[in-house]
mmCIF file with all atom_site columns, C-alpha atoms in Angstrom:
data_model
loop_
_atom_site.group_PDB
_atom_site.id
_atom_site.type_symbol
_atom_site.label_atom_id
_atom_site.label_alt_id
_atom_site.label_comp_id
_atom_site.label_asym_id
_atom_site.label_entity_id
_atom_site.label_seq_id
_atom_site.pdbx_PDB_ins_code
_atom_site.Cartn_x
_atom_site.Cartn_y
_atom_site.Cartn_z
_atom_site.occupancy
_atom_site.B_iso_or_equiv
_atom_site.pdbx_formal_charge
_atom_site.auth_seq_id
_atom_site.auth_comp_id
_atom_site.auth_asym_id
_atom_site.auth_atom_id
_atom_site.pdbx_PDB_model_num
ATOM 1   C CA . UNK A 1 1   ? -21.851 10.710  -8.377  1.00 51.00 ? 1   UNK A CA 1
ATOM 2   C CA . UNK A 1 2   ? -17.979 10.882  -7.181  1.00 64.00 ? 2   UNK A CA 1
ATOM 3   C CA . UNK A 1 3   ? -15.914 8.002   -8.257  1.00 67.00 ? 3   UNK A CA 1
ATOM 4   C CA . UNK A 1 4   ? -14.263 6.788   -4.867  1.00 69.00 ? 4   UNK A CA 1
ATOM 5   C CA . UNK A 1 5   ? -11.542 4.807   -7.020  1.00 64.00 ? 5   UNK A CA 1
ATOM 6   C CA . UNK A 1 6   ? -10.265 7.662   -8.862  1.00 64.00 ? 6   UNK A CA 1
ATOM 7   C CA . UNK A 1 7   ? -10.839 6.140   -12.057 1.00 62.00 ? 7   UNK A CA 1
ATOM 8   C CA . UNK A 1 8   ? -8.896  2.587   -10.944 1.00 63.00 ? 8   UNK A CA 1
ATOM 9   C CA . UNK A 1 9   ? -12.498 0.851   -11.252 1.00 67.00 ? 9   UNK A CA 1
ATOM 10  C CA . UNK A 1 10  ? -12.957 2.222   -14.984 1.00 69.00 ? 10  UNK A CA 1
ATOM 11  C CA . UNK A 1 11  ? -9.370  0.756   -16.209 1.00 56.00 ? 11  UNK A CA 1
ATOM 12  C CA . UNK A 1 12  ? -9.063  -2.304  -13.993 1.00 58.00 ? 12  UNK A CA 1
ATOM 13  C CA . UNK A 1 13  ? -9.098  -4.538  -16.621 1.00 61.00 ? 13  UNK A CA 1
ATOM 14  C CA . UNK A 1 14  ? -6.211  -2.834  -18.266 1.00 61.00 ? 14  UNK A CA 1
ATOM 15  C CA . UNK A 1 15  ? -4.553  -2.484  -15.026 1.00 59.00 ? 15  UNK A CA 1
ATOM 16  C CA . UNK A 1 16  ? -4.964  -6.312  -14.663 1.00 56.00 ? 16  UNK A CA 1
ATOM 17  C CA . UNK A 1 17  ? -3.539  -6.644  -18.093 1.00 60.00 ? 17  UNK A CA 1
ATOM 18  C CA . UNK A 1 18  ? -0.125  -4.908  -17.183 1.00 66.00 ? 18  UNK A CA 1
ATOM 19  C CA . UNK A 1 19  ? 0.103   -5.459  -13.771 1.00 70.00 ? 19  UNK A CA 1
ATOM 20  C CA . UNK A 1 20  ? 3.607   -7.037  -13.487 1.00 67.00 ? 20  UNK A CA 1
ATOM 21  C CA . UNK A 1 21  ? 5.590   -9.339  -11.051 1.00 80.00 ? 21  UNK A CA 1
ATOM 22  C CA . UNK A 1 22  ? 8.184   -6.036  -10.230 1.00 88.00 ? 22  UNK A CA 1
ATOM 23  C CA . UNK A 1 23  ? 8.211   -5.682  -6.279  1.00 91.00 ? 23  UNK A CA 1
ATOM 24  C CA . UNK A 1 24  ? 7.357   -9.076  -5.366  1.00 94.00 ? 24  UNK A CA 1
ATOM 25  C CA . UNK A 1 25  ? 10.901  -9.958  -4.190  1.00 95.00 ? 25  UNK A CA 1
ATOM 26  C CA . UNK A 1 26  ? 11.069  -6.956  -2.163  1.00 96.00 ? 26  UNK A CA 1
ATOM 27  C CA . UNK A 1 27  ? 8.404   -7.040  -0.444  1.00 97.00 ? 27  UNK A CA 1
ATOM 28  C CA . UNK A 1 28  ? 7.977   -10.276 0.598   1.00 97.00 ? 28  UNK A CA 1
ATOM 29  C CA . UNK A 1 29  ? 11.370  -10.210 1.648   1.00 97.00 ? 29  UNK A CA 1
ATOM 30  C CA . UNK A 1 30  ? 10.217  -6.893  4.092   1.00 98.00 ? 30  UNK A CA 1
ATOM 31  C CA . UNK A 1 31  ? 7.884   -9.173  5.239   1.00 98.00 ? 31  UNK A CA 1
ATOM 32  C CA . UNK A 1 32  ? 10.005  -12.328 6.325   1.00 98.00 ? 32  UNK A CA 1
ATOM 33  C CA . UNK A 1 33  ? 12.204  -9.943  7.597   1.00 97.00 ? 33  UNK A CA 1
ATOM 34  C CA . UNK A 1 34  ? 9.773   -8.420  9.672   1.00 98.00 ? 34  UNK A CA 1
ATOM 35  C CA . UNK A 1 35  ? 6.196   -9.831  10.298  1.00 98.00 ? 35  UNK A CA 1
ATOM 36  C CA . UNK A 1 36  ? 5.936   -13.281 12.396  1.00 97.00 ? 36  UNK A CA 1
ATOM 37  C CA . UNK A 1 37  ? 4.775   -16.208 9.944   1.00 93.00 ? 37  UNK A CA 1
ATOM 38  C CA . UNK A 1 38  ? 0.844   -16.439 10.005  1.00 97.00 ? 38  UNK A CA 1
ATOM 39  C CA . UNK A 1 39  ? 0.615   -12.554 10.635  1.00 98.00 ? 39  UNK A CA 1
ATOM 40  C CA . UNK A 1 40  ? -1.893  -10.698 9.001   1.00 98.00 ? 40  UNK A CA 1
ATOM 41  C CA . UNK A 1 41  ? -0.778  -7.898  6.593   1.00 98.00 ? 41  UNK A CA 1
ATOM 42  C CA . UNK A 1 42  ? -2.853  -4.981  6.122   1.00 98.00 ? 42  UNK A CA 1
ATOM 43  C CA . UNK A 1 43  ? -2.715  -4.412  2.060   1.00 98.00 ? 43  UNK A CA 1
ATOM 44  C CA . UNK A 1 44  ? -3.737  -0.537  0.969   1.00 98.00 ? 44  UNK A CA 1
ATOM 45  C CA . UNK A 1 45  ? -4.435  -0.472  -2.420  1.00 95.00 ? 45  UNK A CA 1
ATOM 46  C CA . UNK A 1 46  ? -4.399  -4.461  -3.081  1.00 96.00 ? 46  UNK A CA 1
ATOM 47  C CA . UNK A 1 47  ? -5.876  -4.310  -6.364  1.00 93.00 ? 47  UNK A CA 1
ATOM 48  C CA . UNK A 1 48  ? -7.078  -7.837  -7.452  1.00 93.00 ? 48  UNK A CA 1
ATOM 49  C CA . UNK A 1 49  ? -3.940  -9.208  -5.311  1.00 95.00 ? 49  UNK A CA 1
ATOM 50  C CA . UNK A 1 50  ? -1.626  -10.170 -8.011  1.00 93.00 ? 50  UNK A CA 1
ATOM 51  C CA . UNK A 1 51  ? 1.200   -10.509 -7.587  1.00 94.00 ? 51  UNK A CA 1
ATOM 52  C CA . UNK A 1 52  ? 2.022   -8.749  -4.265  1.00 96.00 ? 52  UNK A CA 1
ATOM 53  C CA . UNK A 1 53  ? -1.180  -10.454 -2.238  1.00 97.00 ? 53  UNK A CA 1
ATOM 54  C CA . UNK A 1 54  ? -0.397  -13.188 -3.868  1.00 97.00 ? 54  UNK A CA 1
ATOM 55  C CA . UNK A 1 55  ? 3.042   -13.837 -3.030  1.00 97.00 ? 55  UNK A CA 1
ATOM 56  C CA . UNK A 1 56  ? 2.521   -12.675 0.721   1.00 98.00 ? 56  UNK A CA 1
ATOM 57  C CA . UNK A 1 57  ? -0.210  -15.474 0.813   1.00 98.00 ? 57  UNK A CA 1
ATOM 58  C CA . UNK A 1 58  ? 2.078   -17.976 -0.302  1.00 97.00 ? 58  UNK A CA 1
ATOM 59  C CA . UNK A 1 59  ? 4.810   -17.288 1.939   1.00 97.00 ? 59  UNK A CA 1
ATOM 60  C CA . UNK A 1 60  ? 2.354   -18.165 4.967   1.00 97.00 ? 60  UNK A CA 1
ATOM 61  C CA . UNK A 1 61  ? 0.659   -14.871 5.941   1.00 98.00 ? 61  UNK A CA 1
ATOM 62  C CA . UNK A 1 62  ? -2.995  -13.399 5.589   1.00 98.00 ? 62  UNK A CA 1
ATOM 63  C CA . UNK A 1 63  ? -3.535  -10.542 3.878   1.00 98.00 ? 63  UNK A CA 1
ATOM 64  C CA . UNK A 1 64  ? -6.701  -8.224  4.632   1.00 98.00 ? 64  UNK A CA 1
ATOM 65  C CA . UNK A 1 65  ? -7.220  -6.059  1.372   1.00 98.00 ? 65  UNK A CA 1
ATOM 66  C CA . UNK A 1 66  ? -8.307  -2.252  0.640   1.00 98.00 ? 66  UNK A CA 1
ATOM 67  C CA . UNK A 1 67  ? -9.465  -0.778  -2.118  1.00 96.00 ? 67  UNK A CA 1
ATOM 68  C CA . UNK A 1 68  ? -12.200 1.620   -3.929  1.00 94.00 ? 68  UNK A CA 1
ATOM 69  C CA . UNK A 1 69  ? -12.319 -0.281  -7.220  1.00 93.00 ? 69  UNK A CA 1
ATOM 70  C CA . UNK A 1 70  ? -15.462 -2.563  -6.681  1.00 94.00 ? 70  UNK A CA 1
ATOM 71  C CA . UNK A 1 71  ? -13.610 -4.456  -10.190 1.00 92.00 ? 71  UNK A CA 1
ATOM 72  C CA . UNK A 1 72  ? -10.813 -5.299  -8.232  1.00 95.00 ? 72  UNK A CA 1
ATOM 73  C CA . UNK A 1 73  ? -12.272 -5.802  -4.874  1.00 96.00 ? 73  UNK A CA 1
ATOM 74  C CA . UNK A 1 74  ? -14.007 -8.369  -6.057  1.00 96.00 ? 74  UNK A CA 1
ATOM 75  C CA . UNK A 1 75  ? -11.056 -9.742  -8.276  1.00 95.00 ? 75  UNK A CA 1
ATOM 76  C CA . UNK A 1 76  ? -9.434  -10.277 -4.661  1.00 97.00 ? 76  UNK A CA 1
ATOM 77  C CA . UNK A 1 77  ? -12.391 -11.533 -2.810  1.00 98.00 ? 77  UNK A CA 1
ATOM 78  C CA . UNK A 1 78  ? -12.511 -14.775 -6.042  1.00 97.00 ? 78  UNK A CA 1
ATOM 79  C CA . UNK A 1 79  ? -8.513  -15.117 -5.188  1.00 96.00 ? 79  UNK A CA 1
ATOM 80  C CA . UNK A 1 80  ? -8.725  -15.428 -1.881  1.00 98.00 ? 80  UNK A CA 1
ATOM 81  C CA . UNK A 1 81  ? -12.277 -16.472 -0.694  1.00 97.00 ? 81  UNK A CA 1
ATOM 82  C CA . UNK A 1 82  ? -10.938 -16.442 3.265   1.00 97.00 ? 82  UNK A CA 1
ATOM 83  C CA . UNK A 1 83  ? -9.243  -13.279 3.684   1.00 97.00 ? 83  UNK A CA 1
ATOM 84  C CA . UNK A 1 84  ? -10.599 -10.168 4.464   1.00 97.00 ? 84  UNK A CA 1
ATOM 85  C CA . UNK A 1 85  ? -11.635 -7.487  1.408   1.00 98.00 ? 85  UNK A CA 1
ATOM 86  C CA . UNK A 1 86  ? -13.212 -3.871  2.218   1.00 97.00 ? 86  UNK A CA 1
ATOM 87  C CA . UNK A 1 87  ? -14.181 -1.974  -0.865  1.00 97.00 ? 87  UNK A CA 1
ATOM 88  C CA . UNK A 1 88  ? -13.731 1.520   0.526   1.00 96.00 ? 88  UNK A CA 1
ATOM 89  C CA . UNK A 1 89  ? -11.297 4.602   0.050   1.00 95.00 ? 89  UNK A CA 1
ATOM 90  C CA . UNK A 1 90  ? -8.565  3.739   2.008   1.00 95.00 ? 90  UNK A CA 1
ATOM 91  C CA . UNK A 1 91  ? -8.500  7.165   3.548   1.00 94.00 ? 91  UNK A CA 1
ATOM 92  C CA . UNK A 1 92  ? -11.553 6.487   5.389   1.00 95.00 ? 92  UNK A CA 1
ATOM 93  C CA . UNK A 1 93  ? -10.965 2.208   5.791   1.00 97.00 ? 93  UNK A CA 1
ATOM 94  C CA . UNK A 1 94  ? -12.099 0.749   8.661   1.00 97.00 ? 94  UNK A CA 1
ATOM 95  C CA . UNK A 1 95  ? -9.326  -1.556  8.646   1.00 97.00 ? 95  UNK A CA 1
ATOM 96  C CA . UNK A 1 96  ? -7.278  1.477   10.014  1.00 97.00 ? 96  UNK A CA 1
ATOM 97  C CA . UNK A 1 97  ? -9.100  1.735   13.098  1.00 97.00 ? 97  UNK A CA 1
ATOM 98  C CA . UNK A 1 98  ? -7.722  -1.313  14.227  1.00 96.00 ? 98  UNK A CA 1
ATOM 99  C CA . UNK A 1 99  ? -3.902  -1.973  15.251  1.00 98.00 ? 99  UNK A CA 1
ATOM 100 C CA . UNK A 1 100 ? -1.747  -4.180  12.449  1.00 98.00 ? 100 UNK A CA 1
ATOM 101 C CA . UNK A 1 101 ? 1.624   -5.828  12.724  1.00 98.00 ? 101 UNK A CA 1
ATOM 102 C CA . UNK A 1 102 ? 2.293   -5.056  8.867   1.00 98.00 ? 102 UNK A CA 1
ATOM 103 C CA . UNK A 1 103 ? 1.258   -2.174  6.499   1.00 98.00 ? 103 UNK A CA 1
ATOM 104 C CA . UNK A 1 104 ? 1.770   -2.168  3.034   1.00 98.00 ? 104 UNK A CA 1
ATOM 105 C CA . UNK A 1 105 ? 0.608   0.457   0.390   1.00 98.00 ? 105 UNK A CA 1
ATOM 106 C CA . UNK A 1 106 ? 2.337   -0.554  -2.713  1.00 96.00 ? 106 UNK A CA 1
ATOM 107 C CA . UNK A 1 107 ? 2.121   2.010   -5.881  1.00 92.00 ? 107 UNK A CA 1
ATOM 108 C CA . UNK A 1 108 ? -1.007  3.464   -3.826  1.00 94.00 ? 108 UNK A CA 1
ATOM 109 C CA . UNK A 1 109 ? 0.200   6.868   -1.261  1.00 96.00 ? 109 UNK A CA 1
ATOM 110 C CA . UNK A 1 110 ? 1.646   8.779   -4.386  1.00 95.00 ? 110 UNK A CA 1
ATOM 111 C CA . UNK A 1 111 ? -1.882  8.435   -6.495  1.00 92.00 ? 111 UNK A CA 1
ATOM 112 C CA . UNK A 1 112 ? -3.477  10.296  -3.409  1.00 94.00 ? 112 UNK A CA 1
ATOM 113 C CA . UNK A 1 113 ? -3.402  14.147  -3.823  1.00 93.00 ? 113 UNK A CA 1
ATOM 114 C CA . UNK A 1 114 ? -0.331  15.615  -2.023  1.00 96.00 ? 114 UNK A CA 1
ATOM 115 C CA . UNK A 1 115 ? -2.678  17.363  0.535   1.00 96.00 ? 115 UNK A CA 1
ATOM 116 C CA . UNK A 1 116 ? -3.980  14.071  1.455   1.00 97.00 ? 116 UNK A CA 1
ATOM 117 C CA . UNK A 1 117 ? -0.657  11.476  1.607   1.00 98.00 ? 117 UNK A CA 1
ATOM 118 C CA . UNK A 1 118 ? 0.452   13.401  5.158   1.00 98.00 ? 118 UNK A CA 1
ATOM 119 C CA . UNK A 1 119 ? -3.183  12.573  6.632   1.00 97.00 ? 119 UNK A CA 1
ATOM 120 C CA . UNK A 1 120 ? -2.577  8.727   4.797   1.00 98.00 ? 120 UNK A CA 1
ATOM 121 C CA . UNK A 1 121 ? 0.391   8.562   6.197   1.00 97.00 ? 121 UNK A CA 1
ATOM 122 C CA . UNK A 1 122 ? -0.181  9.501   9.702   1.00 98.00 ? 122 UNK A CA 1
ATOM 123 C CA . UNK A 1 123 ? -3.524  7.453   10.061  1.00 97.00 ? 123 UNK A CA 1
ATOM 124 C CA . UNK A 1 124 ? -0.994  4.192   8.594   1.00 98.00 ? 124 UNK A CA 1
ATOM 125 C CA . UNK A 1 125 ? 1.367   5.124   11.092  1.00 98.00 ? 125 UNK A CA 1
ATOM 126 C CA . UNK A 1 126 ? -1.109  5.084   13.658  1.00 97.00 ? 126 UNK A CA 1
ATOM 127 C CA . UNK A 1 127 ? -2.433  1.483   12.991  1.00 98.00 ? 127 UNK A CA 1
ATOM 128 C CA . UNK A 1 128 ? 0.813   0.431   13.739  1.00 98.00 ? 128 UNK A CA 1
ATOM 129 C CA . UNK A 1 129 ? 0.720   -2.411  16.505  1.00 98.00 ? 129 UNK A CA 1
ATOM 130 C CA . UNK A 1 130 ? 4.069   -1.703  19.121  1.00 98.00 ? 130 UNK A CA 1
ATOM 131 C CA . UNK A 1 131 ? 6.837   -2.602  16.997  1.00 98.00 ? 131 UNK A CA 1
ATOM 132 C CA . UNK A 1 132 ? 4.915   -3.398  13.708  1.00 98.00 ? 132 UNK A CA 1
ATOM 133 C CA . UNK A 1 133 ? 6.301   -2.174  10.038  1.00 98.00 ? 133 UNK A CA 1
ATOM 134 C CA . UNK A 1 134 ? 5.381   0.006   7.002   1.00 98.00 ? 134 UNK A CA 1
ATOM 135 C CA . UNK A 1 135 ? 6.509   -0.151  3.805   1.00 98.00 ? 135 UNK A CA 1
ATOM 136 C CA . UNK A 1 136 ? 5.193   2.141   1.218   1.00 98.00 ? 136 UNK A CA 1
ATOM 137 C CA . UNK A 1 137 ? 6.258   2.511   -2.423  1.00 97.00 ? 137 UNK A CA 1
ATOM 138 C CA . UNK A 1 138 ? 7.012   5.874   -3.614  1.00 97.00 ? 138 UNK A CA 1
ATOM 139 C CA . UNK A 1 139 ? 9.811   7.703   -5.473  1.00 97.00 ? 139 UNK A CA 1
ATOM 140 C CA . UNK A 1 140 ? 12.116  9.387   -3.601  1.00 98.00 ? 140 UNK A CA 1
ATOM 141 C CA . UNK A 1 141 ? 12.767  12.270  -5.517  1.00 98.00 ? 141 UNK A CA 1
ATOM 142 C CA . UNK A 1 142 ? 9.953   14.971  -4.980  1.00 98.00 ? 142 UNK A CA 1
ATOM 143 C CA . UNK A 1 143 ? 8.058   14.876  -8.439  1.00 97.00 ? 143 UNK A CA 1
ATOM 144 C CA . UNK A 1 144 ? 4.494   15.414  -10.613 1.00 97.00 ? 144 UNK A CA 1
ATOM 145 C CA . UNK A 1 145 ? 3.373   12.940  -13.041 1.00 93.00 ? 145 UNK A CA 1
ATOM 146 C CA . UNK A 1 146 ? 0.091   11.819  -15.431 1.00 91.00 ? 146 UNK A CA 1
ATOM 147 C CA . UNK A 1 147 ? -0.696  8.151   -14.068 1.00 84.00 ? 147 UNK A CA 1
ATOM 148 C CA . UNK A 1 148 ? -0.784  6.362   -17.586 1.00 82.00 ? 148 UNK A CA 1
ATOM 149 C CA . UNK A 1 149 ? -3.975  4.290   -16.739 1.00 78.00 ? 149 UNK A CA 1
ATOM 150 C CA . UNK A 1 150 ? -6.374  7.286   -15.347 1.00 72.00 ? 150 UNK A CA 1
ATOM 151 C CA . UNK A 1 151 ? -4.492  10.362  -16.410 1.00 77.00 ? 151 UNK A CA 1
ATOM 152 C CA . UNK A 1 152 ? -4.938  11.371  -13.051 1.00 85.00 ? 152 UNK A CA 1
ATOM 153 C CA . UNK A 1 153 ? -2.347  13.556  -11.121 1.00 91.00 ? 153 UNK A CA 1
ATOM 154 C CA . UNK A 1 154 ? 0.001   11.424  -9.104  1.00 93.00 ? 154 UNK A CA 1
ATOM 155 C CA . UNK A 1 155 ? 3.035   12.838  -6.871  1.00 97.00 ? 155 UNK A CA 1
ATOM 156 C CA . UNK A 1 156 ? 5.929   12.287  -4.792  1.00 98.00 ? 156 UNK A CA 1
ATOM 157 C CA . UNK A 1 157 ? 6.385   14.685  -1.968  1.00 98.00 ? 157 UNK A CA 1
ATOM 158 C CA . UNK A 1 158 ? 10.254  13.523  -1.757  1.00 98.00 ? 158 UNK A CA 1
ATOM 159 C CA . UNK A 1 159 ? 11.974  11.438  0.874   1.00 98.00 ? 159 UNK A CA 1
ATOM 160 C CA . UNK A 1 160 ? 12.520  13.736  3.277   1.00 98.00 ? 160 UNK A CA 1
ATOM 161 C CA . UNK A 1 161 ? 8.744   15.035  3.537   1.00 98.00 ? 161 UNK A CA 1
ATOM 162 C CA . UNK A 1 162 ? 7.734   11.353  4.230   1.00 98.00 ? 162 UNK A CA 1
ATOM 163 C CA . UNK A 1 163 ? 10.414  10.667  6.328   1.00 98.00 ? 163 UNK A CA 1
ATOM 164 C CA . UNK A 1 164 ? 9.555   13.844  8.698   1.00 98.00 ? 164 UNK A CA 1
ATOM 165 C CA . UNK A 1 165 ? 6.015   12.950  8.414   1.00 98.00 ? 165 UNK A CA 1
ATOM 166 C CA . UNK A 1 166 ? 6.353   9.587   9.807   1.00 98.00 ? 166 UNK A CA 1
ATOM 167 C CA . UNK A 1 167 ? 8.634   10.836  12.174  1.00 98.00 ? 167 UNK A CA 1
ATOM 168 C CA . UNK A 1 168 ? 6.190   13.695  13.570  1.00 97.00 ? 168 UNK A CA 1
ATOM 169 C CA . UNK A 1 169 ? 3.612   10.548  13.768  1.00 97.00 ? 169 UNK A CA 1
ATOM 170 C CA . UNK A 1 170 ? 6.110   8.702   16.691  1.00 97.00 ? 170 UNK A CA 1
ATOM 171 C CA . UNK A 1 171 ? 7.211   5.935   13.603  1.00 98.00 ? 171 UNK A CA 1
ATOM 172 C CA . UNK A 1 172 ? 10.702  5.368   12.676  1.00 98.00 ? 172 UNK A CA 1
ATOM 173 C CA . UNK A 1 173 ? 11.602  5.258   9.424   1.00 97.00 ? 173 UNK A CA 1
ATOM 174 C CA . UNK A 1 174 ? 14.626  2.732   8.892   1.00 97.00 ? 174 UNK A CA 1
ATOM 175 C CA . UNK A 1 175 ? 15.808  2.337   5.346   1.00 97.00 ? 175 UNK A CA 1
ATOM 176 C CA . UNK A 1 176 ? 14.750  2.461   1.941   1.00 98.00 ? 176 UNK A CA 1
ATOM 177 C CA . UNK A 1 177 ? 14.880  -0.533  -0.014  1.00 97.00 ? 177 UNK A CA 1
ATOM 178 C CA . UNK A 1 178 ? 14.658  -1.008  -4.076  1.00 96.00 ? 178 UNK A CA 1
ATOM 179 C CA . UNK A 1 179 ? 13.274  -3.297  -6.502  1.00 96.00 ? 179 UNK A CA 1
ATOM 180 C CA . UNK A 1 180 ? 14.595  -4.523  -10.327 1.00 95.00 ? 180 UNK A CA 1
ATOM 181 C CA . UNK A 1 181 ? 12.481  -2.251  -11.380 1.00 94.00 ? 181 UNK A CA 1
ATOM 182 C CA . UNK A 1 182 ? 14.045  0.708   -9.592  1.00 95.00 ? 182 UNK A CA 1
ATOM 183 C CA . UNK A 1 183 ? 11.211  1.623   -7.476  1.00 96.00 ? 183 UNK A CA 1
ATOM 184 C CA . UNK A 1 184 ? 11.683  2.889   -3.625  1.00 98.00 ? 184 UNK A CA 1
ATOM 185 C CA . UNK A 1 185 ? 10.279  1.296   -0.893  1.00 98.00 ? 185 UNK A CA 1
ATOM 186 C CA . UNK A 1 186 ? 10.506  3.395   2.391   1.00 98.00 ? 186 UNK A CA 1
ATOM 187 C CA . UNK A 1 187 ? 10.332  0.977   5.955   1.00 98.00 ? 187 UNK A CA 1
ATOM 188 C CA . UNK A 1 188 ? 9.490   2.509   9.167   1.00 98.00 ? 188 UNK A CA 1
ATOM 189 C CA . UNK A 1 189 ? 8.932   0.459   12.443  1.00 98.00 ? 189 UNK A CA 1
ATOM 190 C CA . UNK A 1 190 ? 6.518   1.443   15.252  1.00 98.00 ? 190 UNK A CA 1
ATOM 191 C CA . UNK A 1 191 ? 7.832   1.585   18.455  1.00 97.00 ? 191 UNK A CA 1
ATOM 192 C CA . UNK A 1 192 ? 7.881   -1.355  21.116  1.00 94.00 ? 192 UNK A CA 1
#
């Protein structure tokens, strides 16, 4: 049987454990910069919601949630009993067959294999409602790593590669933005 979480369901509780509040700031800055109050923002790779979710939800909006790990599915589902949860690999969601005004996929694309982030990123792109926003975390620098949880692969394909992707999808990427942490965020905006 293939584990559709890639390991994230076996270590959630650890992951739970460490998650910290790095990111927070910037992206729910991106997102009162961005997406109109009460919007729903499409979360890939929401874990149990804490603390991005989390803070989003606070600052007004509704968050619909993705992700493999039935642990943390369900962690979300407890924390926020009225939005939306789907327990499925993002790469085949349902939630991205439908038009969004926001997409996030915080510390998610780069855990993907690097033959998979183009299709990812192209099938985020093309949720997009006219004008709506992505903002993905990944590093900038092209670059191979062990994830320290699952000891699973992870990559960056480099900011130019996701950059020309999103570009070759019709979305615009406009800046990249940084946490205290020193991780990248990369915003692109859909066209009107």
């Amino acid at each position: 049987m293939t584990d559709s979480s890639a390991g994230w369901d076996a270590v959630a509780d650890r992951f739970v454990a460490l998650r910290s509040g790095i990111g927070t700031s910037a992206v729910s800055g991106w997102a009162e910069r961005h997406i109109a109050p009460g919007a729903t923002i499409l979360d890939i790779g929401c874990g149990h919601g804490m603390p991005i979710a989390q803070a989003l939800v606070d600052k007004g909006y509704r968050v619909a949630g993705v992700d493999a790990a039935p642990r943390l599915a369900a962690a979300f589902a407890r924390r926020f009993p009225d939005m939306a949860i789907a327990c499925e690999p993002a790469q085949t969601s349902h939630f991205l067959n439908r038009r969004h005004p926001g997409i996030i996929a915080i510390g998610f694309l780069f855990l993907l294999d690097a033959a998979e982030q183009p299709n990812m990123l192209r099938r985020m792109a093309r949720a997009l409602e006219p004008g709506g926003r992505l903002l993905v975390s990944v590093p900038r620098e092209a670059c191979v790593w062990r994830d320290t949880l699952t000891g699973r692969e992870s990559a960056s394909l480099g900011a130019a590669a996701y950059e020309a992707i999103l570009e070759e999808s019709g979305v615009q990427p406009v800046r990249w933005l940084g946490d205290e942490g020193g991780n990248a965020y990369l915003d692109a905006a859909a066209p009107v």
